[in-house]
XYZ file of C-alpha atoms in Angstrom:
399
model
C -1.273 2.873 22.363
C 0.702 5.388 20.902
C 4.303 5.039 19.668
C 5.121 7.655 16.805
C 8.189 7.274 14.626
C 11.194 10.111 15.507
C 13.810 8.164 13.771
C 15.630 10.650 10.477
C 14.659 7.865 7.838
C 16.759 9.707 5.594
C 20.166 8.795 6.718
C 19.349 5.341 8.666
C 17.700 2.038 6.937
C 14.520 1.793 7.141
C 13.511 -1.162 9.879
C 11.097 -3.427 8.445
C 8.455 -6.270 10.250
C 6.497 -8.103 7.645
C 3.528 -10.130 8.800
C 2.898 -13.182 6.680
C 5.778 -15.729 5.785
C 4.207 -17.310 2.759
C 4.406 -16.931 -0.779
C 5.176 -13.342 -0.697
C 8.118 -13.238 1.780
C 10.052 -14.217 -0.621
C 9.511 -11.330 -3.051
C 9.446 -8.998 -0.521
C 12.778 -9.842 1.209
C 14.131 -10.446 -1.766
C 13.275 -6.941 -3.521
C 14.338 -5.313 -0.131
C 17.643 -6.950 -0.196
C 18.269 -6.368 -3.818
C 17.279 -2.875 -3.593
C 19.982 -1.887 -1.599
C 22.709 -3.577 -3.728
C 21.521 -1.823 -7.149
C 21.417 1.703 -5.853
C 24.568 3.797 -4.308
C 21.656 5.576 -2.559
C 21.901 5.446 1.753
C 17.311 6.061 1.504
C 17.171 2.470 -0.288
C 18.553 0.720 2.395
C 15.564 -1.726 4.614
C 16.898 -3.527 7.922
C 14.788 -6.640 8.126
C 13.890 -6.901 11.302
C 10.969 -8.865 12.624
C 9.094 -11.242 10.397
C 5.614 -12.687 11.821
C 3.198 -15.281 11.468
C 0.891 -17.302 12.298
C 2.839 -20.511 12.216
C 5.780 -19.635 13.891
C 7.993 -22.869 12.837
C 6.994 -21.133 9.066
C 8.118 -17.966 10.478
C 11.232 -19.102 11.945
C 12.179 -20.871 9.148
C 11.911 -18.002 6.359
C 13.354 -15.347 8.965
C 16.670 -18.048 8.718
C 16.178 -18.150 4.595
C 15.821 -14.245 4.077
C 18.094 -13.019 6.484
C 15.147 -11.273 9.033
C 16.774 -10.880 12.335
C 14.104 -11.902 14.570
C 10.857 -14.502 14.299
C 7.706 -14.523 16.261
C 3.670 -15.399 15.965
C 2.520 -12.617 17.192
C 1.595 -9.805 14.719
C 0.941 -7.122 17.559
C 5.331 -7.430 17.908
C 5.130 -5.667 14.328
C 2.491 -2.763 14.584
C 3.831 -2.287 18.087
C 7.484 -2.190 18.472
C 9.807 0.672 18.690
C 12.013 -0.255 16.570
C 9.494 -0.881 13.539
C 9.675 1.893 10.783
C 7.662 0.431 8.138
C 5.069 -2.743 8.505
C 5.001 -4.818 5.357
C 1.349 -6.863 5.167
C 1.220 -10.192 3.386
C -1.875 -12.008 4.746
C -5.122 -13.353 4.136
C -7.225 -10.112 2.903
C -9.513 -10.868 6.221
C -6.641 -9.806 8.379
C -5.935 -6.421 6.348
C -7.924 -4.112 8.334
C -6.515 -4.604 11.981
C -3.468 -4.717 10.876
C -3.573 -1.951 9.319
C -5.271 0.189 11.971
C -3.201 -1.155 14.640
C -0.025 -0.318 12.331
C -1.479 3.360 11.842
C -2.470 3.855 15.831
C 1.983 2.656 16.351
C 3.031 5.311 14.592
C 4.055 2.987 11.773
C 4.502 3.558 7.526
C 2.080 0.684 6.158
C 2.730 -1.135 2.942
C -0.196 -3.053 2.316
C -0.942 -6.646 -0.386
C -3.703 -6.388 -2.784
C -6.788 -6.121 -2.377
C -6.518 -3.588 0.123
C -9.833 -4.841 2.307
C -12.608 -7.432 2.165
C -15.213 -4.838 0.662
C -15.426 -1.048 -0.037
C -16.828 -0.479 3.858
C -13.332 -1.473 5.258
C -11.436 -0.011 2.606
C -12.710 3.585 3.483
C -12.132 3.354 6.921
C -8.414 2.169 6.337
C -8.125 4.842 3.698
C -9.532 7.913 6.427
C -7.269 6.201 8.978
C -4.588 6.047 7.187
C -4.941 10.098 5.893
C -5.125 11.133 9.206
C -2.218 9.613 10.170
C 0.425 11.549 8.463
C 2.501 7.945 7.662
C 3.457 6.896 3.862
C 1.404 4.401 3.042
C 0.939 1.774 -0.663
C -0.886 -0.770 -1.697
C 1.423 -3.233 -3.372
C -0.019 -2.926 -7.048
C 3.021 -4.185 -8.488
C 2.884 -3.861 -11.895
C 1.960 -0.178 -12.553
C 5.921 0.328 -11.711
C 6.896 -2.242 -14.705
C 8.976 -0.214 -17.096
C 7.156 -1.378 -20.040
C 3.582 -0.218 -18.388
C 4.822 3.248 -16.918
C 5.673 3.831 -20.700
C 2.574 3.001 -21.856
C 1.294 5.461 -19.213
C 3.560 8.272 -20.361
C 2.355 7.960 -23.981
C -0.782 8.083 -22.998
C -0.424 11.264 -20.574
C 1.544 13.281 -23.359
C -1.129 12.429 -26.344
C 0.869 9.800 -28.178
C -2.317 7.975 -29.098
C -5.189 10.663 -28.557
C -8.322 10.391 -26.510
C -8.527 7.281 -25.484
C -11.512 5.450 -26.293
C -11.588 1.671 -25.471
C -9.204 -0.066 -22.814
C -9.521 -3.735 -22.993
C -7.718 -5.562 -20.080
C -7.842 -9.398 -18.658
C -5.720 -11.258 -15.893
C -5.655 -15.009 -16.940
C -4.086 -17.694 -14.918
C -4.852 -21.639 -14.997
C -3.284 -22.593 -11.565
C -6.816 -23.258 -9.790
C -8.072 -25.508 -12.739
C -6.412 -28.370 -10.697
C -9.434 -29.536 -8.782
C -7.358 -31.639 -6.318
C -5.921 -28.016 -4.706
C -7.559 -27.912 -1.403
C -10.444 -25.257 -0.068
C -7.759 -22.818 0.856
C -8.940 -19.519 2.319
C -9.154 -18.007 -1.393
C -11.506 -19.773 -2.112
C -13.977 -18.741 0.822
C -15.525 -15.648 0.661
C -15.286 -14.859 4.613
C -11.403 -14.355 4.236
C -10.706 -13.681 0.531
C -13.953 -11.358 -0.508
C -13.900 -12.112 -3.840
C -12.256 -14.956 -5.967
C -10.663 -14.684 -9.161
C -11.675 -11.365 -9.129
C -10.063 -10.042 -5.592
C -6.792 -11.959 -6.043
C -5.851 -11.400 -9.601
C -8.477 -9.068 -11.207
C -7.629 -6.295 -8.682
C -4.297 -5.797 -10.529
C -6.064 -5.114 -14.055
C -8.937 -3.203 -12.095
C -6.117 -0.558 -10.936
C -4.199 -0.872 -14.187
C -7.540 0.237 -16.127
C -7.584 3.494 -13.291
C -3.775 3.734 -13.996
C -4.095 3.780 -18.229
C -7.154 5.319 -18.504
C -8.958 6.982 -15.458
C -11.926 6.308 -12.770
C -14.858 4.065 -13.764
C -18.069 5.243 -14.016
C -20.175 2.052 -14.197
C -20.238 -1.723 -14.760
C -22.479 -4.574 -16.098
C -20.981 -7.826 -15.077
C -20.871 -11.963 -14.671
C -18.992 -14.630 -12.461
C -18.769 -18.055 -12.621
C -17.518 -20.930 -10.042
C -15.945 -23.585 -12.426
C -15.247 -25.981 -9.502
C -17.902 -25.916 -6.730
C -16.357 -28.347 -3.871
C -12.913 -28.843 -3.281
C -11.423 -31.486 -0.578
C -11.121 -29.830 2.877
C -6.712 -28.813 3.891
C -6.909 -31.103 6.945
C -8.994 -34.260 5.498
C -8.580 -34.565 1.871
C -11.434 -37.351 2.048
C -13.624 -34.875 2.756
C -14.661 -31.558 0.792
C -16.192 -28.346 1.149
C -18.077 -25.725 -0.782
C -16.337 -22.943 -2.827
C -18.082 -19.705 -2.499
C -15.739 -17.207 -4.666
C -15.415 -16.649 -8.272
C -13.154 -18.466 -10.769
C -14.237 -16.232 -13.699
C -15.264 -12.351 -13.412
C -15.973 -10.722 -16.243
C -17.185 -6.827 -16.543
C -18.324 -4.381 -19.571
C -16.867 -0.997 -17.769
C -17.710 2.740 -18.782
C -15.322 5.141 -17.918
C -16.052 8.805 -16.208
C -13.988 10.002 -19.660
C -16.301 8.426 -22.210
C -14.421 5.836 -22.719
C -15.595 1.636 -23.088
C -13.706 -1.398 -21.792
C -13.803 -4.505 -20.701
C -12.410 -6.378 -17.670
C -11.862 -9.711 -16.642
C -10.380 -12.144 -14.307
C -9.603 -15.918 -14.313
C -7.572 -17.949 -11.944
C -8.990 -21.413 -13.879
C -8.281 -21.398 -17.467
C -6.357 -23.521 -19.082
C -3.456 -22.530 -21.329
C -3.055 -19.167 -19.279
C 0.344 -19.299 -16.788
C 0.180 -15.845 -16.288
C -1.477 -13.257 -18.759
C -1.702 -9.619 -17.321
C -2.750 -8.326 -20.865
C -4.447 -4.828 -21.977
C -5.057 -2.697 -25.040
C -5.278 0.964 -24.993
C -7.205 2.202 -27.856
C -7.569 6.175 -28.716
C -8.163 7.780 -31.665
C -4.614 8.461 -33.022
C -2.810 5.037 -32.391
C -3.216 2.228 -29.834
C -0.831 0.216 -27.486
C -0.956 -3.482 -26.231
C 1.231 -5.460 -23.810
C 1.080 -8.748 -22.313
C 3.159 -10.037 -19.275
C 3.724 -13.556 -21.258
C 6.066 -11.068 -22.969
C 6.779 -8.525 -20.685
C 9.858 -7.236 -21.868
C 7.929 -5.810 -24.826
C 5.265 -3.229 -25.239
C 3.528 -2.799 -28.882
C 2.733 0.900 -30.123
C 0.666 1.430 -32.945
C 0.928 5.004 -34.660
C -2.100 6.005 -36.606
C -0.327 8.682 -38.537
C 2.416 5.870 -40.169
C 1.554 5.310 -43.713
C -0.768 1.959 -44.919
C 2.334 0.322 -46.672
C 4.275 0.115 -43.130
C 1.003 0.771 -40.675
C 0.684 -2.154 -37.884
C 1.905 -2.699 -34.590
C 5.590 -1.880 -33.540
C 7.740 -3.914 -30.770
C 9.388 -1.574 -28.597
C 11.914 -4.037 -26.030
C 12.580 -2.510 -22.705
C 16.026 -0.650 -21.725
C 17.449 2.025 -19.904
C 15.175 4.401 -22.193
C 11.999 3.436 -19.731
C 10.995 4.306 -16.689
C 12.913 2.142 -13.824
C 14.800 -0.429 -16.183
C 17.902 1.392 -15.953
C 18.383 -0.223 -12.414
C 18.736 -3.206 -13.739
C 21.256 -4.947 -16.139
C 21.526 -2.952 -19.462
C 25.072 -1.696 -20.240
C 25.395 1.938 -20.669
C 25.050 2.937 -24.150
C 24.708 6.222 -25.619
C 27.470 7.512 -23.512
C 26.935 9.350 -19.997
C 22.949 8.796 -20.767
C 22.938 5.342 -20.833
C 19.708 5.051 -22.789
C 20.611 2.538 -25.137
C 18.330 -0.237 -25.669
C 20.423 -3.858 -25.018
C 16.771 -6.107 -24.296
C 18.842 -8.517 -21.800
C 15.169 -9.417 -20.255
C 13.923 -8.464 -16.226
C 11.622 -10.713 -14.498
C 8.913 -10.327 -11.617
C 11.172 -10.284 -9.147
C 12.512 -6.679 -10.739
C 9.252 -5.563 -10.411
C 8.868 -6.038 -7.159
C 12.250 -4.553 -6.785
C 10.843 -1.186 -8.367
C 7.803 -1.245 -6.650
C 10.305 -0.788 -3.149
C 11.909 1.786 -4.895
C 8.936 3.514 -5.170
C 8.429 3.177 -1.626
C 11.559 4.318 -0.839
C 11.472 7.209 -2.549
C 8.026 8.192 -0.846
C 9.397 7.881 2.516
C 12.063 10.351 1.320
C 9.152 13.030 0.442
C 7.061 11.769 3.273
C 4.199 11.951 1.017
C 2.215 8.443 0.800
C 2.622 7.589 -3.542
C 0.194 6.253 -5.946
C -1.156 3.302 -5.305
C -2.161 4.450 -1.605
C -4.944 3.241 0.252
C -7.087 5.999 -1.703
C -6.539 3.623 -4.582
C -6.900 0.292 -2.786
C -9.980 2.229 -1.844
C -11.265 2.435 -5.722
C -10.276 -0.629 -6.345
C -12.144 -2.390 -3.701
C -15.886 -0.250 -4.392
C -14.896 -1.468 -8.312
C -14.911 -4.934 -7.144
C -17.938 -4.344 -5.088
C -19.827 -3.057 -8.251
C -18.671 -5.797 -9.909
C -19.871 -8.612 -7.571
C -23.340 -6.523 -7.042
C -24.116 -6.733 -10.376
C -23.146 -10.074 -11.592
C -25.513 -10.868 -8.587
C -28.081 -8.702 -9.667
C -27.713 -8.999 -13.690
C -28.214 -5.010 -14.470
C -25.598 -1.823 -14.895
C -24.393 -1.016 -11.452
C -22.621 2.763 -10.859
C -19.031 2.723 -9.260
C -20.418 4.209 -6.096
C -17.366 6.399 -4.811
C -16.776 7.444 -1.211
C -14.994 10.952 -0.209
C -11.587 10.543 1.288
């Protein structure tokens, strides 16, 4: 079925259905709504239209919270209506491929959630599809557009530290420690994929591609902390776990460079630690989302009686923060530095931005599906050779 997209994006909203009204509808709508009220820009304007899910009291209910003008349980009303622009994807990673396909066979712009697919197989076909079909399309990597990590990125591009030659990165949470949470579907490999290592080591797995560059090979181990878990519908009873709660991978890069990734939704005394150090041979930088309105730089050239790390605190001076809620200092430029503090719901703010802005050049912006693509034969590597306890290479498919 064939429906292709003739509306001017460029001087009308763009008309939104989202499928999935769980956690994430609330970032979503909220960064589209936002969006439009911190811009004097008519191309950052989204018309929520349809939100969709499976539960359609859940669906009703959070169409009436965000302000989505219509509610259903059918995800086919999405991918196939005519007046569907863009379809926002928020599901269970098992569902990500239909979806996705269907969206691209309407006609419709696809912004996808992390991880892009179940395994590297689906990923490639989603990535192919979604070439051919001429649409703008982004995997919702979230925190390569946070101000203080798009620095990072820029110092790295223009030399500020050298060549790079170790990248150390690790996603810590303790949320899934509580063995009383339920066998939800991340924890069961036939709709998550992967554990730990799907949900929140995906995000460090493209920031390491994002700092540094593509990944040659890995040597890797996972570990299940928590084996059974009481089953959603019948508490007294409880089912296996078959998913990671700890990934953890020695990486070489195609560059040369050494790292180190890993991934943990079940240790205690992490809320929520996206951390990484970029190490060349001329200086070094570090950040960590516990404080995310900072980023450290360390210049090798400073002299030994002031040589450590610096604090730089995010302002207008970085890339996207001006949006937000620093006072212009510095006259006209604005680039003074006033450290008033932005959250994660900014950054999903930015990262619709950045979507917006791709829809303008009809060109499909990094992260696309190309690098929900990488991402996903990373994780593969990963989970092949914790399994089989030897170096695995990244084995990369041509797009």
């Amino acid at each position: 079925m064939s429906n292709p997209i003739t509306k001017d994006l460029k001087s009308s909203a763009i008309r939104v259905g989202m499928i999935g009204a769980g956690y994430m509808v609330k970032l979503h709508s909220l960064s589209m709504r936002n969006l439009a009220a911190l811009t004097n820009h008519p191309q950052d304007r989204f018309e929520l239209v349809r939100l969709v899910d499976n539960n359609a009291e859940l669906a009703q209910q959070e169409a009436a919270r965000w302000g989505w003008k219509h509610a259903d349980n059918d995800w086919r009303t999405v991918t196939r209506s005519a007046d569907i622009d863009l379809v926002d994807i928020a599901t269970p990673n098992d569902c990500h491929y239909e979806m996705c396909l269907d969206a691209f066979a309407n006609g419709k712009h696809v912004l996808c959630e992390k991880p892009l697919a179940m395994d590297r197989h689906q990923a490639a076909e989603m990535a192919r599809k979604a070439k051919a079909s001429g649409k703008v399309h982004m995997v919702n990597f979230t925190y390569r557009a946070w101000p203080a990590i798009a620095q990072a990125r820029q110092i790295i591009q223009e030399g500020g530290i050298g060549n790079i030659r170790h990248f150390e990165g690790h996603f810590f949470q303790d949320h899934n420690n509580d063995q009383t949470i339920p066998l939800h579907w991340r924890f069961r490999k036939q709709h998550a994929g992967a554990g730990a290592l799907g949900d929140v080591g995906s995000h460090i797995i493209d920031l390491a591609r994002f700092l540094v560059g593509e990944v040659a090979s890995v040597a890797a181990l996972t570990q299940c902390y928590i084996p059974q878990r009481p089953l959603p519908n019948d508490r007294s009873q409880i089912g296996s776990v078959d998913v990671d709660d700890l990934a953890v991978a020695l990486i070489r890069f195609e560059n040369g460079a050494s790292g180190t990734i890993k991934a943990s939704w079940a240790l205690p005394g992490f809320k929520n630690d996206v951390y990484f150090v970029v190490v060349g041979d001329k200086g070094a930088l570090r950040f960590s989302w516990e404080r995310s309105n900072e980023l450290q730089l360390f210049d090798g050239s400073d002299a030994p009686q002031v040589s450590g790390y610096r604090t730089v605190l995010l302002g207008r001076a970085h890339p996207g923060a001006e949006l937000f809620w620093f006072p212009a200092l510095g006259g006209d430029l604005g680039v003074g530095v006033t450290a008033q503090g932005m959250g994660y719901g900014e950054a999903f703010t930015l990262s619709f931005r950045h979507y917006a802005n791709a829809l303008q050049r009809g060109e499909s912006p990094a992260p696309n599906f190309v690098d929900g693509l990488r991402c996903c034969e990373i994780i593969d590597a990963i989970l092949t050779s914790a399994a089989e306890g030897r170096w695995i290479d990244v084995e990369k498919t041509v797009i």
